[in-house]
Short mmCIF file of C-alpha atoms (C1' of nucleotides) in Angstrom, two decimals:
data_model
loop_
_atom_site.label_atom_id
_atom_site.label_comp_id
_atom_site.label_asym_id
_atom_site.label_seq_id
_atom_site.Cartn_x
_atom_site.Cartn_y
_atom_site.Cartn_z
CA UNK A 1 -71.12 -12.38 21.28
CA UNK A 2 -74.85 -11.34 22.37
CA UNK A 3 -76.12 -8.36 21.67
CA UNK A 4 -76.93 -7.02 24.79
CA UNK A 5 -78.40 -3.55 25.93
CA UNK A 6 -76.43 -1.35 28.35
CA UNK A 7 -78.14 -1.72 31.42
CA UNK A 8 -78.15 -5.05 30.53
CA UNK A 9 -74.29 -5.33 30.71
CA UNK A 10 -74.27 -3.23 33.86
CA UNK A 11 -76.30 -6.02 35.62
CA UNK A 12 -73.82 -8.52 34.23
CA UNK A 13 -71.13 -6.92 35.49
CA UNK A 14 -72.40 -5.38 39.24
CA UNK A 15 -72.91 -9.75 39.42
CA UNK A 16 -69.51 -10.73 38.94
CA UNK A 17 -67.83 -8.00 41.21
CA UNK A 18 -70.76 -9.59 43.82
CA UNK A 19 -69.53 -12.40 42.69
CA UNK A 20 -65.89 -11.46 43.93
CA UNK A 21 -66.71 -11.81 47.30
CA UNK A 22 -66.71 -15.46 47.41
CA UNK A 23 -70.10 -15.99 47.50
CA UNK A 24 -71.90 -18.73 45.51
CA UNK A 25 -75.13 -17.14 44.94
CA UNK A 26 -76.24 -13.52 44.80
CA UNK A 27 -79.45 -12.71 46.58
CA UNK A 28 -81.56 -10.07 44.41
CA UNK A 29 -81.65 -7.86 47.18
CA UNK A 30 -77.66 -7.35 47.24
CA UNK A 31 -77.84 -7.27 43.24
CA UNK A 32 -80.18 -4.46 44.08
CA UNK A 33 -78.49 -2.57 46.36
CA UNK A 34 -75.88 -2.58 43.91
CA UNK A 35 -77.48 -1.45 40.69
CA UNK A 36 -79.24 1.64 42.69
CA UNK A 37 -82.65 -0.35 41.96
CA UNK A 38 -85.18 -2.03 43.79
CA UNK A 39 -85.64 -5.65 43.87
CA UNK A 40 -88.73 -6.03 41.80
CA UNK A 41 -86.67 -4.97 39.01
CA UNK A 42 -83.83 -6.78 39.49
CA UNK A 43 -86.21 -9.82 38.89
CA UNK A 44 -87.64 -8.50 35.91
CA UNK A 45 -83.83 -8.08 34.75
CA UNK A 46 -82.51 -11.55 36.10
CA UNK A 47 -85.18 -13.09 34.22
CA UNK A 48 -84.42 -11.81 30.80
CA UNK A 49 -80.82 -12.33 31.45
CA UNK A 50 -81.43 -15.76 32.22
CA UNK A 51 -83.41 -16.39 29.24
CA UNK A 52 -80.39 -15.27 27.09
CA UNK A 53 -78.37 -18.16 29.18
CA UNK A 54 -76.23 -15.30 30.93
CA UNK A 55 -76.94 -16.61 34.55
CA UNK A 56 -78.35 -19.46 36.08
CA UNK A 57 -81.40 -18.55 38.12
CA UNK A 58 -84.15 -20.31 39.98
CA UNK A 59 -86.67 -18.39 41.89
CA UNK A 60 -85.35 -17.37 45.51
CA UNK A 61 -82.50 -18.91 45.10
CA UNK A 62 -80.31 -15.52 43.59
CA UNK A 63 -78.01 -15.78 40.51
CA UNK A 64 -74.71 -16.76 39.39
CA UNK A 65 -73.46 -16.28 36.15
CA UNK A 66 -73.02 -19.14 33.75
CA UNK A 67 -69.54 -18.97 31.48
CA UNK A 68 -71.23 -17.13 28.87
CA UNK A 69 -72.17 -14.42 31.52
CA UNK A 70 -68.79 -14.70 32.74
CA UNK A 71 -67.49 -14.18 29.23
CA UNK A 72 -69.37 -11.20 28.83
CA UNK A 73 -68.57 -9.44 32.42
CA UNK A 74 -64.93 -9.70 31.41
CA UNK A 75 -65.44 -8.17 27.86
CA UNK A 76 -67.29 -5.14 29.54
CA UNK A 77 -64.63 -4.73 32.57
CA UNK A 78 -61.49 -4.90 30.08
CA UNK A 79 -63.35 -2.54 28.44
CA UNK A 80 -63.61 -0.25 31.26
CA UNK A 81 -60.06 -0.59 32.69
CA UNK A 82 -58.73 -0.11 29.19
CA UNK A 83 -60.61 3.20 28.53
CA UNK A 84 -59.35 4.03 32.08
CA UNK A 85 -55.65 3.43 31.07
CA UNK A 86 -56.84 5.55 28.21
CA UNK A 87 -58.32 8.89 29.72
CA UNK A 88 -55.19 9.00 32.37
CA UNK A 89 -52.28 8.14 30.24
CA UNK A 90 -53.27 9.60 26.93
CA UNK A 91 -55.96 12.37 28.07
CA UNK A 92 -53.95 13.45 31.27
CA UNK A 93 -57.30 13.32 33.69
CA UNK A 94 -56.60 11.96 37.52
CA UNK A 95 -57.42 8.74 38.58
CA UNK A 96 -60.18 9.58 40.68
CA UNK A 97 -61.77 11.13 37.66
CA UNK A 98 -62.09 8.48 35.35
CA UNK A 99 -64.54 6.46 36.19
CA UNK A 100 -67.62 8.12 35.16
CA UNK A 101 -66.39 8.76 31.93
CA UNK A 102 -65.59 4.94 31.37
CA UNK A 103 -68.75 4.12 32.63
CA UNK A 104 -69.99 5.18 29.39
CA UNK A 105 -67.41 3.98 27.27
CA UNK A 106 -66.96 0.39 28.58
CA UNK A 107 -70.58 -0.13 26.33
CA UNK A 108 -69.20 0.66 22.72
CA UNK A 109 -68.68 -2.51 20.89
CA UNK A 110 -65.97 -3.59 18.23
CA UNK A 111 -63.84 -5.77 18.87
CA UNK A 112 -61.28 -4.33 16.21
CA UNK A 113 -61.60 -0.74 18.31
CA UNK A 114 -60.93 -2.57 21.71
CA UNK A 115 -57.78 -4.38 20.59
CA UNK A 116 -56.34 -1.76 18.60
CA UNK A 117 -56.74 0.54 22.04
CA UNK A 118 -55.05 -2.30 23.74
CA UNK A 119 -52.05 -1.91 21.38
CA UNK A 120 -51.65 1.86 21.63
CA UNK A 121 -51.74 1.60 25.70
CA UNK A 122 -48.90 -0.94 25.22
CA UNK A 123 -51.54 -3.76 26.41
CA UNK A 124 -51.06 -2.34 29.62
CA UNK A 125 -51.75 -5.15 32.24
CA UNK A 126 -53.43 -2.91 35.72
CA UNK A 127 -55.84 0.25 35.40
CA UNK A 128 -55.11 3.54 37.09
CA UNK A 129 -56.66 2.41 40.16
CA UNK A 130 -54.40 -0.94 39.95
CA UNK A 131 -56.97 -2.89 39.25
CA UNK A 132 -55.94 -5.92 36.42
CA UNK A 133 -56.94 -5.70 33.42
CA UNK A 134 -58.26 -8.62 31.64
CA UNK A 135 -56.60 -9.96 28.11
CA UNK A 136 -58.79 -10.74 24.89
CA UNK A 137 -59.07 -14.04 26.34
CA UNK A 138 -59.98 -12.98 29.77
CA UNK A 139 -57.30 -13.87 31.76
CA UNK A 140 -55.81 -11.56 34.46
CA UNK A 141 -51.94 -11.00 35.26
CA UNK A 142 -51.59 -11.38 38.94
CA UNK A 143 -49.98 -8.79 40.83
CA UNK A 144 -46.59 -9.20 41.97
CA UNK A 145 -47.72 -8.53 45.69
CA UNK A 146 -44.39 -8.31 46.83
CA UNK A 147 -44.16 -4.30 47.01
CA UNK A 148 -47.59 -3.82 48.63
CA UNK A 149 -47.41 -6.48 51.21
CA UNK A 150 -44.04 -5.03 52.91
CA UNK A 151 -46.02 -1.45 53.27
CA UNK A 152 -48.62 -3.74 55.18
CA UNK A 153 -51.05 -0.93 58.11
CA UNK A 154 -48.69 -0.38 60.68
CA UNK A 155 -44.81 -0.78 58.88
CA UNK A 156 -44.05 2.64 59.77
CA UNK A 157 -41.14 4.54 59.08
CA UNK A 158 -40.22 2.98 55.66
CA UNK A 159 -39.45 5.14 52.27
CA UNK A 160 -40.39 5.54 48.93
CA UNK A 161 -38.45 5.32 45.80
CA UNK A 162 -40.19 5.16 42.34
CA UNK A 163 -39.93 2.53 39.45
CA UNK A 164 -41.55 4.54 36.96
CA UNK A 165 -39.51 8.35 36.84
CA UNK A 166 -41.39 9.96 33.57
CA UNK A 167 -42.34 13.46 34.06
CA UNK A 168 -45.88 12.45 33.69
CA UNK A 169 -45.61 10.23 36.98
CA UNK A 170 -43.46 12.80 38.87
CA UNK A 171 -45.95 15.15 38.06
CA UNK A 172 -48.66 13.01 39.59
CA UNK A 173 -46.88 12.16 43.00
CA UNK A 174 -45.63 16.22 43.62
CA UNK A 175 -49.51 16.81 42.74
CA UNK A 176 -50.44 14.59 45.49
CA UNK A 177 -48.10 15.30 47.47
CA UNK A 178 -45.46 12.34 48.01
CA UNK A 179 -41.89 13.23 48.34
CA UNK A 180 -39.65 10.83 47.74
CA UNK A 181 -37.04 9.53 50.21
CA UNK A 182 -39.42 11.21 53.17
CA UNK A 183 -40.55 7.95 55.63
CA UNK A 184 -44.20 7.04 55.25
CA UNK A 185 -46.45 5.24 57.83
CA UNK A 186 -49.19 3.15 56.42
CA UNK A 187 -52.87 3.65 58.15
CA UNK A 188 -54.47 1.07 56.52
CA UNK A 189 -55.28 -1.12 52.97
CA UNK A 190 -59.43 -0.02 52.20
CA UNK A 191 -59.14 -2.99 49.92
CA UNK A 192 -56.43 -4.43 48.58
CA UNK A 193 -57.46 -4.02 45.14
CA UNK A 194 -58.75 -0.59 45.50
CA UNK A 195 -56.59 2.46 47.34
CA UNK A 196 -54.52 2.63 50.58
CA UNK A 197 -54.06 5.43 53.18
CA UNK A 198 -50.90 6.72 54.20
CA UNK A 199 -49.66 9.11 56.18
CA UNK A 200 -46.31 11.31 55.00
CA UNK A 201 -45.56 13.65 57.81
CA UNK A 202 -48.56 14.89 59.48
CA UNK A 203 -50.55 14.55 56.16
CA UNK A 204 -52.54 11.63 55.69
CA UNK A 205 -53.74 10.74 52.10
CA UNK A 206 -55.28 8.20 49.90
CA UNK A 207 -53.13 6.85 46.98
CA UNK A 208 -54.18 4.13 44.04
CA UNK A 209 -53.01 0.80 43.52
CA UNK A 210 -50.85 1.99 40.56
CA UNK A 211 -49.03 4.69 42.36
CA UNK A 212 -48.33 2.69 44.76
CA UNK A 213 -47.29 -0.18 42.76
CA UNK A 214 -44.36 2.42 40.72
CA UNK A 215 -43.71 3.07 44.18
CA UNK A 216 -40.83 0.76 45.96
CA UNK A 217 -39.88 0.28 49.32
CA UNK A 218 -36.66 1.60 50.94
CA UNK A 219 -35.49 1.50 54.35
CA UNK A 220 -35.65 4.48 56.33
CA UNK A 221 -32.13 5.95 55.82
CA UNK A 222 -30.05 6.48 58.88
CA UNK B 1 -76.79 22.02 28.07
CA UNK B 2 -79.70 19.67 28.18
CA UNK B 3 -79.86 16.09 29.04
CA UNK B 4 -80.49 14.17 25.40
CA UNK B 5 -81.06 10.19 24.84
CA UNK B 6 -78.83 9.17 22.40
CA UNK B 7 -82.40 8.49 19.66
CA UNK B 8 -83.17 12.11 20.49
CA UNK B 9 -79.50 13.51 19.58
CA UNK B 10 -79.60 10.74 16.63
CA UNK B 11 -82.98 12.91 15.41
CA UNK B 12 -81.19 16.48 16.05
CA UNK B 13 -78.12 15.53 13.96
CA UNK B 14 -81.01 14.13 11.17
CA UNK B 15 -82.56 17.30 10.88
CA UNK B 16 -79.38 19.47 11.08
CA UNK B 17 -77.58 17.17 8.24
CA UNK B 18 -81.10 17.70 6.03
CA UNK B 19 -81.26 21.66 6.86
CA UNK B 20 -77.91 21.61 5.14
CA UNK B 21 -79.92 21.45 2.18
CA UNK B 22 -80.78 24.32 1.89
CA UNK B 23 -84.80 24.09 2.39
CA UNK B 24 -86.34 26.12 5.52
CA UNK B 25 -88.21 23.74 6.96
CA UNK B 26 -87.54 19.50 7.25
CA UNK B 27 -90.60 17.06 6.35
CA UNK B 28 -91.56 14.57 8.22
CA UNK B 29 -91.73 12.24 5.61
CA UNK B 30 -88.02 13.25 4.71
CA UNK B 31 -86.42 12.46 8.28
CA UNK B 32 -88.19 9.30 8.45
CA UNK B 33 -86.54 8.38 5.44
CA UNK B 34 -83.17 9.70 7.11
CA UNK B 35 -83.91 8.16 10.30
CA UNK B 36 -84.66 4.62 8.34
CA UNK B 37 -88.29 4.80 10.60
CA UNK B 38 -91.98 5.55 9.93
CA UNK B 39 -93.57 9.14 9.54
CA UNK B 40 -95.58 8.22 12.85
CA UNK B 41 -92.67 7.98 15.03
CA UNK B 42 -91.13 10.70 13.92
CA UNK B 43 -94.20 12.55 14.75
CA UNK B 44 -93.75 11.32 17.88
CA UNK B 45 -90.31 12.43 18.56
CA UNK B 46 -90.30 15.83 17.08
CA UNK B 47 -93.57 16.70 19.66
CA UNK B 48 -91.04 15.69 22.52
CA UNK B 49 -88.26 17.66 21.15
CA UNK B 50 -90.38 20.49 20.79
CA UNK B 51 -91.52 20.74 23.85
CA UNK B 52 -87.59 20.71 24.75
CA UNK B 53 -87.70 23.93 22.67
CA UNK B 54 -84.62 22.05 20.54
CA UNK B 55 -86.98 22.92 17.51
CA UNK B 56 -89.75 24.65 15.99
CA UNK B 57 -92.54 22.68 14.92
CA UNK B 58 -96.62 24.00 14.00
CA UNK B 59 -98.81 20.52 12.91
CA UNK B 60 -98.29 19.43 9.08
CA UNK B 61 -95.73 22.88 8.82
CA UNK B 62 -92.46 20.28 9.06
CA UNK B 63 -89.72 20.99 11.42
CA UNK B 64 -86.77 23.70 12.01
CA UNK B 65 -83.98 23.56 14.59
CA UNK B 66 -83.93 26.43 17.19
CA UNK B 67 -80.68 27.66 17.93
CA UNK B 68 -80.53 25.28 21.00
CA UNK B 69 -81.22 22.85 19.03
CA UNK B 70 -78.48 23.73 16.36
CA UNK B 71 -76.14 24.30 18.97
CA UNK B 72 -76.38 20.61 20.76
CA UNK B 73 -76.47 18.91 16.37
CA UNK B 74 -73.40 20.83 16.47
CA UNK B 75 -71.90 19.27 19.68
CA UNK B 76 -72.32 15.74 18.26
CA UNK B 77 -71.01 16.63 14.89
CA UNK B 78 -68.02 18.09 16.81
CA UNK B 79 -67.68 14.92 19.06
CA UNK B 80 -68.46 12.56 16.30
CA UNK B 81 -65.88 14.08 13.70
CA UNK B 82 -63.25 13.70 16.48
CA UNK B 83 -63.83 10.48 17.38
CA UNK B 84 -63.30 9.76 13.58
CA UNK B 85 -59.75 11.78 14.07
CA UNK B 86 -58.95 9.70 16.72
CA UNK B 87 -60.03 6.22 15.52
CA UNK B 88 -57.80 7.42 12.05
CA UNK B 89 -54.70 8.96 13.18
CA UNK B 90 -54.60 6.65 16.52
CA UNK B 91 -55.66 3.79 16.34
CA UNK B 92 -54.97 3.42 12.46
CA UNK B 93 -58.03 2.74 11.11
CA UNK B 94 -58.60 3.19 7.76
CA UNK B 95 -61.55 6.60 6.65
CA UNK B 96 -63.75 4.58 5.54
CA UNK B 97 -64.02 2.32 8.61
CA UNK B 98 -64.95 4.92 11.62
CA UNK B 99 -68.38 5.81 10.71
CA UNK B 100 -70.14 3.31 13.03
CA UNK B 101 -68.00 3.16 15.76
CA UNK B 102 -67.54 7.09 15.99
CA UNK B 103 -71.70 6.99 15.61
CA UNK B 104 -71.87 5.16 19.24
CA UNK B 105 -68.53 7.29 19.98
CA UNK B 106 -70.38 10.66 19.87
CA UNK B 107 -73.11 10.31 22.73
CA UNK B 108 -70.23 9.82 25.22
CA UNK B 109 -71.02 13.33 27.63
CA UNK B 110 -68.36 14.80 28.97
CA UNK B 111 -67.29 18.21 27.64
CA UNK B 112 -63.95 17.62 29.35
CA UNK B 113 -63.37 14.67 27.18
CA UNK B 114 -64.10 16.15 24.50
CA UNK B 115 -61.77 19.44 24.81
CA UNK B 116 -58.74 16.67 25.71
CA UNK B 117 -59.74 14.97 23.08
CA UNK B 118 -59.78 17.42 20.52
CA UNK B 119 -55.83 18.55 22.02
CA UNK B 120 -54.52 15.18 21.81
CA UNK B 121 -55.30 15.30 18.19
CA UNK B 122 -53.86 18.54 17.83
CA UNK B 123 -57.11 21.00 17.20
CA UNK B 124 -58.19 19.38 13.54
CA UNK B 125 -60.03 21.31 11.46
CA UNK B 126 -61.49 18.35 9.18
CA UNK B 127 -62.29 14.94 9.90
CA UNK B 128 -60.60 12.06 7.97
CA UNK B 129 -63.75 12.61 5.19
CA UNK B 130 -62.48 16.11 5.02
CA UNK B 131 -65.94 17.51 6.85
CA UNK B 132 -65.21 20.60 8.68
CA UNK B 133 -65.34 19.55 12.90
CA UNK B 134 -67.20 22.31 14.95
CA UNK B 135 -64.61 24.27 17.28
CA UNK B 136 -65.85 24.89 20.96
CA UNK B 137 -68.25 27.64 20.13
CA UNK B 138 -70.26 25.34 16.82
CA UNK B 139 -67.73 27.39 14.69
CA UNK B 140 -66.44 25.97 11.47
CA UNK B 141 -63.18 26.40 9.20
CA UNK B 142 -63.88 27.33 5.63
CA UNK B 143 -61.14 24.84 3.62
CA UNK B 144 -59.24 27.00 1.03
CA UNK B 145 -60.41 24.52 -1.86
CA UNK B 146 -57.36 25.65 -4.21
CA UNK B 147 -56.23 22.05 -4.23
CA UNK B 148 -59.06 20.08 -5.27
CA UNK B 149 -60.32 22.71 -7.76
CA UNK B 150 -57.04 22.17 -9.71
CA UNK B 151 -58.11 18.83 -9.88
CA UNK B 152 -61.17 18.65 -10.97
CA UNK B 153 -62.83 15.85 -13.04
CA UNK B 154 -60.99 15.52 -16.52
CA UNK B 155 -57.68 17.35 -15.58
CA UNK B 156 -56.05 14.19 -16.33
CA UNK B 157 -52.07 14.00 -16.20
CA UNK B 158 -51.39 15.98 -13.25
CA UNK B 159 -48.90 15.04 -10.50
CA UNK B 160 -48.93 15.13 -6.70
CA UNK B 161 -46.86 15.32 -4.10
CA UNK B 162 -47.35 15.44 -0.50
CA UNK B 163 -47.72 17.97 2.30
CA UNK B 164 -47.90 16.25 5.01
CA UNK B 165 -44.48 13.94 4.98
CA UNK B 166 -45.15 12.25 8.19
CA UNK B 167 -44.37 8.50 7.83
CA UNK B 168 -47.66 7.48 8.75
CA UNK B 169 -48.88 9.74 5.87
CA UNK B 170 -46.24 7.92 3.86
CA UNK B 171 -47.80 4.47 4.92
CA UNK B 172 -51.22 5.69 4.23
CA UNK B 173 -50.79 6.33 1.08
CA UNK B 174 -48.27 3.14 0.23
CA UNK B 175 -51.64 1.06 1.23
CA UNK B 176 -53.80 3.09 -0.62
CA UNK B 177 -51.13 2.69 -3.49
CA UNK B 178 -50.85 6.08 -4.60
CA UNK B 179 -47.06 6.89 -5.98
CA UNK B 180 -45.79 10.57 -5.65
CA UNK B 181 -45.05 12.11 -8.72
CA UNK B 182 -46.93 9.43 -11.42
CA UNK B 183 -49.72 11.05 -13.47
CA UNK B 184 -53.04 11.01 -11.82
CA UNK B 185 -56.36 11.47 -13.53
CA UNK B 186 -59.43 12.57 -11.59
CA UNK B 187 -62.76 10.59 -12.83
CA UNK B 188 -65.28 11.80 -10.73
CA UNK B 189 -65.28 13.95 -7.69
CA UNK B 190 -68.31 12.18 -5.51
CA UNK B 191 -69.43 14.41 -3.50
CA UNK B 192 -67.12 18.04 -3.04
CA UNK B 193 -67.36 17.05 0.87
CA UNK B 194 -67.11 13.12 0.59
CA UNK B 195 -64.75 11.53 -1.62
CA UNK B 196 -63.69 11.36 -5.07
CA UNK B 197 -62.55 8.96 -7.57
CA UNK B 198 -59.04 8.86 -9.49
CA UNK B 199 -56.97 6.73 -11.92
CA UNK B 200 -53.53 5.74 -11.54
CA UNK B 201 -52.10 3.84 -14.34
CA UNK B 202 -54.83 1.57 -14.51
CA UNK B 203 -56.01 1.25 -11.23
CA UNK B 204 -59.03 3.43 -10.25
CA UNK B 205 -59.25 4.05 -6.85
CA UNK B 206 -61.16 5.99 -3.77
CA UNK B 207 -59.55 8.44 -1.81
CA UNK B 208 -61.27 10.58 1.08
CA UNK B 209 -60.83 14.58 0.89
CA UNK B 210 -58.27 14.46 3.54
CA UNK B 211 -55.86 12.80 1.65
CA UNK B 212 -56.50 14.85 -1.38
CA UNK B 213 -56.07 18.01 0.88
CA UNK B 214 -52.93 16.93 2.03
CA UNK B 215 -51.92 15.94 -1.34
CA UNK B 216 -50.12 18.92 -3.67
CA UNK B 217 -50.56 19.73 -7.34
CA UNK B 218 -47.87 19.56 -9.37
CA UNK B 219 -47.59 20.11 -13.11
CA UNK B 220 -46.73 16.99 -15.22
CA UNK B 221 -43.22 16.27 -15.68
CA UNK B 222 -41.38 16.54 -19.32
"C1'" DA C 1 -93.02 -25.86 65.37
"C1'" DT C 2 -95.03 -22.01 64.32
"C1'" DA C 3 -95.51 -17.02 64.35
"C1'" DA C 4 -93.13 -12.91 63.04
"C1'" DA C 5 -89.74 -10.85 60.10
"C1'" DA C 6 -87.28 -10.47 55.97
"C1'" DA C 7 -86.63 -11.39 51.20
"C1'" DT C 8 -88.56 -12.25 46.80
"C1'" DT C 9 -91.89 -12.35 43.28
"C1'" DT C 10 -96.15 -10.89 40.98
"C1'" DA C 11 -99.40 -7.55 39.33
"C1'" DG C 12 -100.33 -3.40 37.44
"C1'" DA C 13 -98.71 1.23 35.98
"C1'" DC C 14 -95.61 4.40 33.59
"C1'" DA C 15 -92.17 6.57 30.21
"C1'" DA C 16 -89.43 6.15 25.97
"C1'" DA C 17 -89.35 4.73 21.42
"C1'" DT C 18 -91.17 2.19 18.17
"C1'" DC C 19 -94.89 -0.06 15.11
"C1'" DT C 20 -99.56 -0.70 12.24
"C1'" DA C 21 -103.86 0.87 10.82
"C1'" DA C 22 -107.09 4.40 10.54
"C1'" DA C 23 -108.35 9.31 10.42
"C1'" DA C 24 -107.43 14.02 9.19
"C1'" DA C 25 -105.17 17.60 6.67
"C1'" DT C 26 -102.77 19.21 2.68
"C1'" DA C 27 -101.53 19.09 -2.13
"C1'" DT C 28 -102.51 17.97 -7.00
"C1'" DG C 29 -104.81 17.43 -11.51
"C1'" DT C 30 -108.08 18.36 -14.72
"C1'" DA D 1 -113.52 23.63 -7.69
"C1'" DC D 2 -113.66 19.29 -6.43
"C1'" DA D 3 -112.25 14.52 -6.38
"C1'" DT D 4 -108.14 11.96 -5.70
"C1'" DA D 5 -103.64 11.19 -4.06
"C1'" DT D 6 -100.21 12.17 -0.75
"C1'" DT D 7 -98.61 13.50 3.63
"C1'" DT D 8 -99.20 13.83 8.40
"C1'" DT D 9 -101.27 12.85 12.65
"C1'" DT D 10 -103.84 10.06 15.96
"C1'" DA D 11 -105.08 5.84 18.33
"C1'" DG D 12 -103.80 1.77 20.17
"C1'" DA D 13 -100.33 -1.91 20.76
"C1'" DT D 14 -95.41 -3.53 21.89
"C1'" DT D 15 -90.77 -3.70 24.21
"C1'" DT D 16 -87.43 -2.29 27.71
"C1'" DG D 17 -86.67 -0.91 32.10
"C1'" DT D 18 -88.37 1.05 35.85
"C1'" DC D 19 -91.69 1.84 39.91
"C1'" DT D 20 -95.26 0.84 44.03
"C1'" DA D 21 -98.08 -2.11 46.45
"C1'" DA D 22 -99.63 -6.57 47.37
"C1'" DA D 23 -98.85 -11.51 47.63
"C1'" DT D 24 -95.84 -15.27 48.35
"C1'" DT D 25 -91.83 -17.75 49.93
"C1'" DT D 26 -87.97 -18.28 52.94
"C1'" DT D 27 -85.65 -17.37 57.18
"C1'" DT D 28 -85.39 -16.52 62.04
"C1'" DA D 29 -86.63 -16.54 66.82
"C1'" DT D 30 -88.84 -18.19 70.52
#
DNA sequence: ATAAAAATTTAGACAAATCTAAAAATATGT
DNA sequence: ACATATTTTTAGATTTGTCTAAATTTTTAT
C-alpha cells in the first residue's frame, strides 16, 4: 500500500467510476470534467500517478488504471461506503446526507480501523444508497436483482411490503413518506445503482437503492 | 468558524497544548520543537495565522492564541478526544493505540458529526487517557481526583474494585490483567493527566487514567 | 486529403508548506 | 558595556496541486 495524497486518491477513484461505463480508456477531458478541474491539470496529475504505476498512460491516448490502481480505487470506495453505512446506521443522518461527510473520511488510513468498522456494521454488504460495498479483498456481492427488476418504469399498481421492520427503518419510510400496502407506480430507474422515482398516490418521490431493496413486492390486493 | 488546513489546525492545537504551561507567550523555537519542524517555517505559519487573527504575534515577542484561536484548538481537542472515545469503546481498541488515527480523525468538519458523535458515546467527559473533552461551548469538566489521590505513589497494599461493571469493562481489565480485590501498589504516577504505573504481584504494569478513574479504592483485606 | 475544430500537452505563474543558509535582533557573560 | 552566543527572521529554493495561455496533436468534415 502507497502512500498516496488525498487528491491523489480522488483522481484514482473519479477513474474507476469513469471506468464503469465500459469504456477502455478515459480521455483527460472527461477525467476533468469529473474532478471539477481543467485538463492541464489532470495531466500534471495523470503523470505523477503514472509514475507511481497507478495507471497506464501514454500521451493522448487517456488512462486506465493498472491493478495496483485498481487495488487502490477499491480500498478508498469500501472506505467510503463503509463510513456511509456508518453515519446512517450508527449516527442516524439520511441518506442523502452522507456523502459529504464520507468524502472526507474515505482518506483516513489503517487498515486495523477499517476492518474493525467493518465488524461493528455487521460487514454490511450495500451502502445507504445501495451501492455494494467492496470486501478486504475487493470483491463485490452482487445484488439479488430479483426485487428491483419486477418494480421495472411502468409496473404500476403493485405494493410494498418491507423485509427489514426495525423502528429505525419504519421511521425512515413514514419520514419519506411510503405507506405500506398503498399501490405504487414506478416513473423510472435514474440508474440502476443509484435511486429510483416513484410515484405513491399523487406524490412522486425519489427513494435509494437500500430502501428499496428492504422493500418487497406484493400484488395489488383486490 | 473559519476554514483551517489541517497543518494550520495541527499548529493551533501546538500552541494551545504549550500555553497549557503556564508561560504567556509560546517561542518559536519551542513550537518548532513541538511541531518536529524548523524555527523558519514556523515563522512562516504563525504570520499566516496571524493575519487570520487566530493569534497574537509582534516580531521576536513569540506567539499567544486569541480567543478565536483558542476557541477552534478547542474544537479539535473536542473532536480529537472523541474520536479516541469512539475508536476505544467501539471499535475496541486498546488507549494506547488511538492517538494517530484519532490525529487524522479530528480534521474531519462537520459540526453535525461531531454533536452525533459525541451522543452515540453518551456525552464523555474524559477521553480513554482520562483528558478532559471540550463540551459544545470549549467548556471542560473538572475530574473529582479523590480516587487517584488515595493512590498515590507508595500507598502500596491497597485494593480496587470496579465502578463501572460493564462486561466490556470486565474484559478490559482481564487483558490488562488486573484482578479485583488483590493488593495493588502504585510506583509512579506518570503524568497526573497521562498514565501511571502499578505493581500487581510481580507484574508492573501501565494503566491509562480512565481505568484508574473507574477503578475504586478499597482498604486491604484482613 | 487537407483545413478547421476539438482535445491534449507544455510553459510559466501562483499559493501552501516546507527547507537551507544568511542576516538581523535579542539575550548573556564578564 | 560590549563581544559573543542564541534566537528569530528573511531570502531563495522545492514540492504539490492548481491555473491561464499558447503550442501541439488528434479528430472531423468537406
Amino acid at each position: 500500500m502507497e502512500i498516496m495524497t488525498n487528491s491523489e486518491e480522488n483522481y484514482i477513484k473519479g477513474i474507476y467510476h469513469l471506468s464503469q461505463g465500459g469504456q477502455h480508456s478515459i480521455a483527460t477531458s472527461a477525467l476533468a470534467e469529473k474532478m471539477d478541474t481543467k485538463p492541464s491539470s489532470v495531466t500534471d496529475m495523470i503523470k505523477r500517478l503514472s509514475e507511481k504505476e497507478l495507471l497506464h498512460y501514454k500521451k493522448y491516448q487517456g488512462v486506465r488504471l493498472t491493478e495496483k490502481g485498481t487495488a487502490q480505487a477499491l480500498r478508498v470506495i469500501r472506505k467510503h461506503r463503509l463510513w456511509e453505512v456508518f453515519l446512517v446506521d450508527k449516527l442516524g443522518f439520511a441518506w442523502d446526507e452522507v456523502h459529504d461527510i464520507a468524502e472526507q473520511l474515505e482518506h483516513i488510513e489503517s487498515e486495523m480501523l477499517v476492518d474493525r468498522l467493518d465488524a461493528l456494521l455487521n460487514f454490511p454488504d450495500f451502502d445507504p444508497h445501495g451501492d455494494p460495498i467492496p470486501d478486504k479483498n475487493g470483491r463485490f456481492k452482487t445484488r439479488e436483482k430479483k426485487l428491483l427488476s419486477a418494480m421495472l418504469p411502468g409496473s404500476s399498481g403493485i405494493c410494498v411490503g418491507v423485509k427489514d421492520s426495525s423502528s429505525q427503518f419504519l421511521k425512515f419510510l413514514d419520514k419519506h413518506q411510503i405507506e405500506l400496502g398503498k399501490p405504487i407506480e414506478i416513473l423510472e430507474l435514474e440508474s440502476f445503482d443509484r435511486s429510483m422515482h416513484i410515484k405513491i398516490g399523487d406524490r412522486k418521490l425519489q427513494i435509494s437503492h437500500q430502501i428499496a431493496a428492504n422493500l418487497y413486492v406484493k400484488p395489488k390486493p383486490e
